[in-house]
Tab-separated table of C-alpha atoms in Angstrom:
chain	number	residue	atom	x	y	z
A	1	MET	CA	90.726	-64.015	-45.068
A	2	LYS	CA	88.196	-62.184	-45.981
A	3	ASP	CA	86.902	-59.159	-43.379
A	4	ILE	CA	84.778	-60.273	-41.217
A	5	SER	CA	81.703	-57.879	-38.735
A	6	ILE	CA	81.084	-59.496	-35.312
A	7	GLU	CA	77.866	-57.649	-33.492
A	8	PHE	CA	76.875	-58.938	-30.409
A	9	ILE	CA	73.100	-59.286	-30.349
A	10	GLU	CA	69.942	-59.393	-28.406
A	11	TYR	CA	66.607	-60.183	-28.317
A	12	LYS	CA	63.634	-61.605	-26.491
A	13	VAL	CA	61.224	-64.543	-26.204
A	14	PRO	CA	58.525	-65.796	-24.211
A	15	ASP	CA	59.799	-68.059	-21.092
A	16	LEU	CA	57.362	-71.245	-22.029
A	17	LEU	CA	57.843	-72.148	-17.908
A	18	ASN	CA	56.299	-69.673	-16.208
A	19	PRO	CA	53.327	-67.613	-19.271
A	20	GLY	CA	53.691	-63.594	-19.842
A	21	GLN	CA	57.658	-63.585	-18.947
A	22	TYR	CA	60.407	-63.349	-21.761
A	23	LEU	CA	63.619	-64.182	-21.632
A	24	THR	CA	66.819	-62.485	-22.994
A	25	ILE	CA	68.764	-64.236	-25.417
A	26	LYS	CA	72.064	-63.290	-26.895
A	27	GLY	CA	74.459	-64.091	-29.401
A	28	LYS	CA	77.851	-63.247	-32.068
A	29	LEU	CA	77.177	-61.571	-34.521
A	30	LYS	CA	79.734	-62.580	-38.066
A	31	LEU	CA	78.631	-60.706	-40.847
A	32	PRO	CA	80.977	-60.867	-44.281
A	33	LYS	CA	82.181	-57.475	-45.325
A	34	LYS	CA	80.670	-56.857	-49.065
A	35	ASN	CA	83.741	-57.346	-51.590
A	36	CYS	CA	81.502	-55.137	-55.260
A	37	LYS	CA	81.382	-52.237	-57.287
A	38	LYS	CA	79.169	-49.264	-54.454
A	39	ARG	CA	75.926	-49.468	-56.476
A	40	ASP	CA	75.506	-52.664	-57.662
A	41	CYS	CA	76.362	-53.142	-53.175
A	42	ARG	CA	73.354	-51.333	-52.621
A	43	ASN	CA	71.126	-54.947	-53.048
A	44	LYS	CA	73.711	-57.591	-52.017
A	45	LYS	CA	72.392	-59.897	-49.028
A	46	PHE	CA	74.009	-62.404	-47.779
A	47	PRO	CA	72.237	-66.170	-46.800
A	48	ALA	CA	72.876	-66.557	-42.973
A	49	VAL	CA	73.368	-69.298	-40.162
A	50	VAL	CA	72.669	-69.656	-37.121
A	51	ILE	CA	74.174	-71.231	-34.717
A	52	LEU	CA	72.325	-73.914	-32.100
A	53	HIS	CA	75.291	-75.066	-29.197
A	54	GLY	CA	75.028	-78.906	-27.638
A	55	SER	CA	74.576	-79.706	-23.464
A	56	ALA	CA	77.929	-77.699	-22.925
A	57	GLY	CA	76.612	-74.420	-24.064
A	58	ILE	CA	78.577	-72.540	-26.268
A	59	ASP	CA	81.901	-74.135	-26.573
A	60	PHE	CA	84.879	-75.217	-29.748
A	61	ARG	CA	82.358	-75.858	-32.230
A	62	GLY	CA	80.141	-73.396	-32.805
A	63	GLU	CA	83.453	-70.735	-33.889
A	64	PHE	CA	84.698	-73.711	-35.326
A	65	TYR	CA	82.409	-74.268	-38.075
A	66	ALA	CA	81.358	-70.106	-38.309
A	67	GLN	CA	84.656	-69.405	-38.870
A	68	ALA	CA	84.558	-71.501	-42.689
A	69	LEU	CA	80.602	-70.202	-43.451
A	70	ASN	CA	81.926	-67.417	-43.179
A	71	GLN	CA	85.111	-67.294	-45.700
A	72	SER	CA	82.337	-69.326	-48.099
A	73	ASP	CA	79.751	-65.094	-47.720
A	74	VAL	CA	77.824	-66.419	-45.305
A	75	ALA	CA	76.552	-64.357	-42.315
A	76	THR	CA	76.311	-66.469	-38.725
A	77	LEU	CA	74.575	-65.656	-35.564
A	78	GLU	CA	74.891	-68.313	-32.136
A	79	ILE	CA	73.107	-68.075	-29.672
A	80	ASP	CA	73.323	-68.280	-25.924
A	81	MET	CA	70.794	-70.714	-24.272
A	82	TRP	CA	71.097	-71.362	-21.652
A	83	ALA	CA	72.585	-68.442	-20.040
A	84	PRO	CA	69.590	-66.851	-19.805
A	85	ARG	CA	68.197	-69.617	-18.248
A	86	GLY	CA	70.437	-69.580	-14.729
A	87	GLY	CA	73.438	-71.817	-16.932
A	88	ALA	CA	71.783	-75.185	-17.750
A	89	ARG	CA	69.783	-77.072	-20.045
A	90	PRO	CA	66.497	-76.939	-18.982
A	91	GLN	CA	64.433	-80.664	-18.999
A	92	LEU	CA	63.245	-80.588	-22.136
A	93	PRO	CA	64.320	-79.406	-26.438
A	94	ILE	CA	61.245	-77.912	-26.980
A	95	LEU	CA	61.670	-75.457	-24.590
A	96	THR	CA	64.849	-73.519	-26.390
A	97	PHE	CA	62.275	-73.497	-29.716
A	98	PRO	CA	61.638	-69.651	-29.309
A	99	ASP	CA	65.497	-68.929	-28.924
A	100	ALA	CA	65.824	-69.916	-31.912
A	101	PHE	CA	63.278	-69.594	-33.998
A	102	GLY	CA	63.516	-65.809	-32.000
A	103	ALA	CA	66.385	-65.754	-33.843
A	104	LEU	CA	65.609	-66.895	-37.140
A	105	ALA	CA	63.680	-63.153	-36.616
A	106	TYR	CA	65.464	-61.554	-35.974
A	107	LEU	CA	68.111	-62.158	-38.718
A	108	THR	CA	65.079	-61.060	-40.717
A	109	PHE	CA	63.720	-58.265	-40.004
A	110	HIS	CA	66.270	-56.640	-38.280
A	111	VAL	CA	69.172	-57.389	-40.568
A	112	PRO	CA	68.558	-55.469	-43.555
A	113	SER	CA	71.993	-57.188	-46.099
A	114	ILE	CA	70.353	-60.537	-44.998
A	115	ASP	CA	68.475	-62.367	-47.459
A	116	SER	CA	65.737	-64.065	-44.848
A	117	GLN	CA	64.406	-66.537	-47.915
A	118	LYS	CA	68.184	-68.058	-46.979
A	119	ILE	CA	68.291	-68.895	-43.387
A	120	GLY	CA	69.285	-72.003	-42.588
A	121	VAL	CA	70.202	-73.287	-39.474
A	122	LEU	CA	72.869	-76.117	-37.215
A	123	GLY	CA	72.317	-77.375	-34.950
A	124	PHE	CA	75.204	-80.019	-32.388
A	125	SER	CA	73.491	-82.172	-30.199
A	126	TRP	CA	70.979	-80.610	-28.196
A	127	GLY	CA	71.056	-77.745	-30.787
A	128	GLY	CA	71.484	-80.694	-32.924
A	129	VAL	CA	67.673	-81.468	-31.713
A	130	MET	CA	66.265	-78.349	-32.356
A	131	SER	CA	67.505	-78.380	-36.044
A	132	LEU	CA	66.317	-81.493	-36.563
A	133	ALA	CA	63.045	-80.250	-34.657
A	134	PHE	CA	62.144	-77.727	-36.834
A	135	ALA	CA	61.839	-79.094	-39.991
A	136	ASP	CA	58.618	-80.010	-39.224
A	137	ILE	CA	55.980	-78.071	-40.610
A	138	ALA	CA	54.255	-78.259	-36.888
A	139	TYR	CA	57.410	-76.482	-35.487
A	140	THR	CA	57.200	-74.445	-37.875
A	141	ASN	CA	53.961	-73.550	-37.959
A	142	GLN	CA	53.787	-73.186	-33.642
A	143	PHE	CA	56.185	-71.230	-33.565
A	144	GLY	CA	57.406	-69.678	-36.963
A	145	GLN	CA	55.037	-67.015	-36.989
A	146	GLY	CA	54.781	-67.564	-40.838
A	147	LEU	CA	58.604	-67.474	-40.948
A	148	LYS	CA	60.710	-71.270	-42.088
A	149	PHE	CA	64.626	-72.197	-41.936
A	150	ALA	CA	66.237	-72.846	-45.631
A	151	ALA	CA	68.124	-75.435	-44.245
A	152	HIS	CA	69.094	-77.833	-41.751
A	153	VAL	CA	72.199	-79.528	-40.749
A	154	ALA	CA	72.851	-81.878	-37.787
A	155	ASN	CA	75.250	-83.105	-36.114
A	156	TYR	CA	74.520	-85.565	-33.922
A	157	PRO	CA	70.550	-85.211	-32.956
A	158	VAL	CA	69.728	-88.004	-30.919
A	159	CYS	CA	67.007	-89.853	-33.172
A	160	TYR	CA	66.553	-92.434	-31.173
A	161	ALA	CA	64.463	-90.226	-29.029
A	162	PHE	CA	62.374	-88.556	-32.194
A	163	ASN	CA	59.018	-90.108	-32.838
A	164	ASN	CA	59.398	-92.832	-29.392
A	165	THR	CA	56.385	-93.351	-27.625
A	166	THR	CA	58.242	-96.242	-25.785
A	167	VAL	CA	60.492	-94.185	-23.918
A	168	PRO	CA	58.863	-94.263	-20.070
A	169	SER	CA	57.989	-90.565	-17.503
A	170	LEU	CA	58.548	-88.591	-20.585
A	171	PRO	CA	56.156	-86.299	-22.246
A	172	SER	CA	54.428	-87.273	-25.786
A	173	PRO	CA	56.884	-86.813	-28.728
A	174	PHE	CA	55.858	-83.591	-30.037
A	175	ASP	CA	55.521	-81.637	-26.656
A	176	ARG	CA	59.630	-82.361	-25.706
A	177	GLY	CA	60.524	-81.634	-29.431
A	178	THR	CA	60.973	-84.523	-30.640
A	179	GLN	CA	58.555	-85.241	-33.491
A	180	LEU	CA	59.486	-85.436	-37.715
A	181	LEU	CA	56.311	-86.568	-39.231
A	182	HIS	CA	55.675	-84.440	-42.258
A	183	LEU	CA	58.441	-81.983	-43.507
A	184	THR	CA	59.273	-77.702	-43.727
A	185	GLY	CA	59.762	-78.725	-47.944
A	186	SER	CA	63.823	-77.323	-46.894
A	187	PRO	CA	66.362	-79.957	-47.058
A	188	VAL	CA	68.485	-81.599	-44.022
A	189	LEU	CA	70.907	-83.392	-43.414
A	190	ILE	CA	72.089	-85.517	-40.468
A	191	GLN	CA	75.064	-85.791	-39.080
A	192	VAL	CA	76.444	-88.972	-36.786
A	193	GLY	CA	79.013	-91.511	-35.760
A	194	SER	CA	78.840	-94.997	-35.443
A	195	GLU	CA	80.227	-94.413	-31.447
A	196	ASP	CA	77.764	-91.872	-30.951
A	197	ASP	CA	76.089	-93.521	-26.517
A	198	TYR	CA	73.091	-91.607	-27.744
A	199	ASP	CA	71.892	-93.618	-30.605
A	200	ASN	CA	73.710	-96.715	-30.205
A	201	GLY	CA	75.596	-95.891	-34.290
A	202	VAL	CA	74.295	-94.182	-37.009
A	203	GLU	CA	70.984	-96.756	-37.713
A	204	ASN	CA	68.044	-95.196	-35.830
A	205	CYS	CA	68.777	-91.384	-37.411
A	206	VAL	CA	68.778	-93.883	-40.957
A	207	SER	CA	65.395	-95.697	-39.165
A	208	LEU	CA	63.916	-91.932	-38.813
A	209	LYS	CA	64.626	-91.174	-42.551
A	210	GLN	CA	62.594	-94.199	-43.795
A	211	THR	CA	59.643	-93.774	-41.471
A	212	LEU	CA	59.155	-90.554	-43.364
A	213	SER	CA	57.178	-90.457	-46.717
A	214	GLY	CA	58.412	-91.200	-50.900
A	215	SER	CA	58.639	-86.881	-50.904
A	216	ASP	CA	60.151	-86.174	-47.866
A	217	GLN	CA	62.565	-88.942	-47.420
A	218	GLN	CA	64.087	-87.545	-50.687
A	219	LEU	CA	65.015	-84.279	-48.843
A	220	VAL	CA	67.310	-86.297	-45.895
A	221	ARG	CA	70.840	-87.018	-46.173
A	222	VAL	CA	71.880	-88.965	-43.721
A	223	LYS	CA	76.600	-89.336	-42.969
A	224	GLY	CA	77.641	-92.180	-40.748
A	225	TYR	CA	81.501	-90.637	-39.302
A	226	GLU	CA	83.101	-94.269	-38.617
A	227	GLY	CA	84.392	-94.348	-35.075
A	228	ALA	CA	83.526	-91.370	-34.337
A	229	TYR	CA	82.389	-90.987	-31.149
A	230	HIS	CA	79.554	-87.992	-29.897
A	231	ALA	CA	80.681	-84.500	-30.390
A	232	TRP	CA	83.683	-85.860	-32.639
A	233	ASP	CA	84.093	-81.910	-33.944
A	234	ARG	CA	84.254	-80.695	-30.993
A	235	LEU	CA	88.449	-80.180	-30.384
A	236	LEU	CA	89.562	-80.487	-26.836
A	237	PRO	CA	90.653	-82.829	-24.992
A	238	GLU	CA	88.415	-86.358	-24.687
A	239	GLU	CA	85.501	-86.626	-21.728
A	240	ILE	CA	83.536	-88.700	-20.023
A	241	ILE	CA	79.832	-87.252	-18.755
A	242	PHE	CA	77.437	-89.133	-17.840
A	243	ASP	CA	73.221	-88.080	-19.681
A	244	PRO	CA	69.944	-89.741	-18.450
A	245	PHE	CA	69.695	-89.648	-22.376
A	246	ALA	CA	72.426	-91.757	-23.890
A	247	ASN	CA	72.104	-95.183	-24.024
A	248	GLU	CA	68.939	-94.610	-26.300
A	249	GLY	CA	67.031	-93.440	-23.291
A	250	SER	CA	68.081	-96.886	-20.937
A	251	TYR	CA	67.929	-95.200	-17.793
A	252	PHE	CA	64.249	-94.217	-17.740
A	253	SER	CA	63.810	-97.864	-17.688
A	254	THR	CA	66.918	-99.250	-15.346
A	255	GLY	CA	67.153	-95.425	-12.942
A	256	GLU	CA	70.797	-96.351	-13.736
A	257	ILE	CA	72.461	-93.363	-15.827
A	258	PRO	CA	75.314	-93.789	-18.782
A	259	PRO	CA	78.050	-92.642	-20.177
A	260	VAL	CA	79.003	-90.630	-22.646
A	261	VAL	CA	81.874	-90.246	-24.700
A	262	ILE	CA	83.391	-87.343	-25.847
A	263	GLU	CA	86.195	-87.767	-27.970
A	264	PRO	CA	88.066	-85.769	-30.331
A	265	ASN	CA	88.565	-86.264	-34.197
A	266	VAL	CA	90.408	-84.221	-35.994
A	267	LYS	CA	90.641	-85.254	-39.694
A	268	GLN	CA	86.269	-86.006	-39.308
A	269	ALA	CA	86.470	-82.635	-37.486
A	270	TYR	CA	87.535	-80.959	-40.732
A	271	GLU	CA	85.812	-83.541	-43.178
A	272	SER	CA	82.314	-82.149	-41.085
A	273	ARG	CA	82.766	-79.620	-41.580
A	274	ARG	CA	83.802	-79.123	-45.508
A	275	ARG	CA	80.568	-80.601	-46.091
A	276	VAL	CA	78.636	-78.875	-43.739
A	277	THR	CA	79.840	-76.355	-45.412
A	278	ARG	CA	79.266	-77.456	-48.716
A	279	PHE	CA	75.748	-77.841	-47.983
A	280	PHE	CA	74.589	-74.760	-47.128
A	281	VAL	CA	76.192	-73.359	-49.514
A	282	GLU	CA	74.308	-75.512	-52.518
A	283	HIS	CA	70.992	-74.395	-50.730
A	284	LEU	CA	71.024	-71.036	-49.803
A	285	LYS	CA	73.283	-68.665	-52.108
């Protein structure tokens, strides 16, 4: 096992619900120890991955992937987006976009051992929506202040919501944070289970990729996991939750909140972790 240093950091981001006010975002930064001769170490920089949790907040998944990335000499910064908002998720993903771009800026300007051109983003569910949306150049232009993520992994990112104008009672796809039209040029890996109760399978993610231009499609990989439910890599006891965004947003037409099965799959969780680690090593190192 490689030595890893751990720091707990914080930074401020604009509160989009309260213009002129700021939220304090806290996170766990894990840095691989430099294993090199003293002269070589002066210029050695690490790639990094920002980790974005799902609706339940920080849980097993972030650390599960961070451990594998750290052992591959990739730094990680997992941030807590719910604590500054009273412990609950906000109404729309776009409200948390400043949190992630703030993490990107923190790594770029405040951590000298990080290669600012090699910072990726990994998200789960809500965080997966964010990671996928950040591949759209419009959000990078709006929130990035000249910075962009170099690679994106979106685990079960509710693909049906992207570019979807048919869901009633919601803002436009762009205004809610679910637009994917023109990519930044960074590679994207989408992972989703065949039994996912948000997208009801893999097809919505495949179809979303197919709506992109030919050159943008070349940047996107969709990996389906047969038999896997939403959050298959959350290696905690099975549970059932209820979410208005599940079942392709049926709540907004029926008024009934659909159930979501959260069922772990150990084999597929480790397969997913290996694939994600290889993806970031390929594109960031």
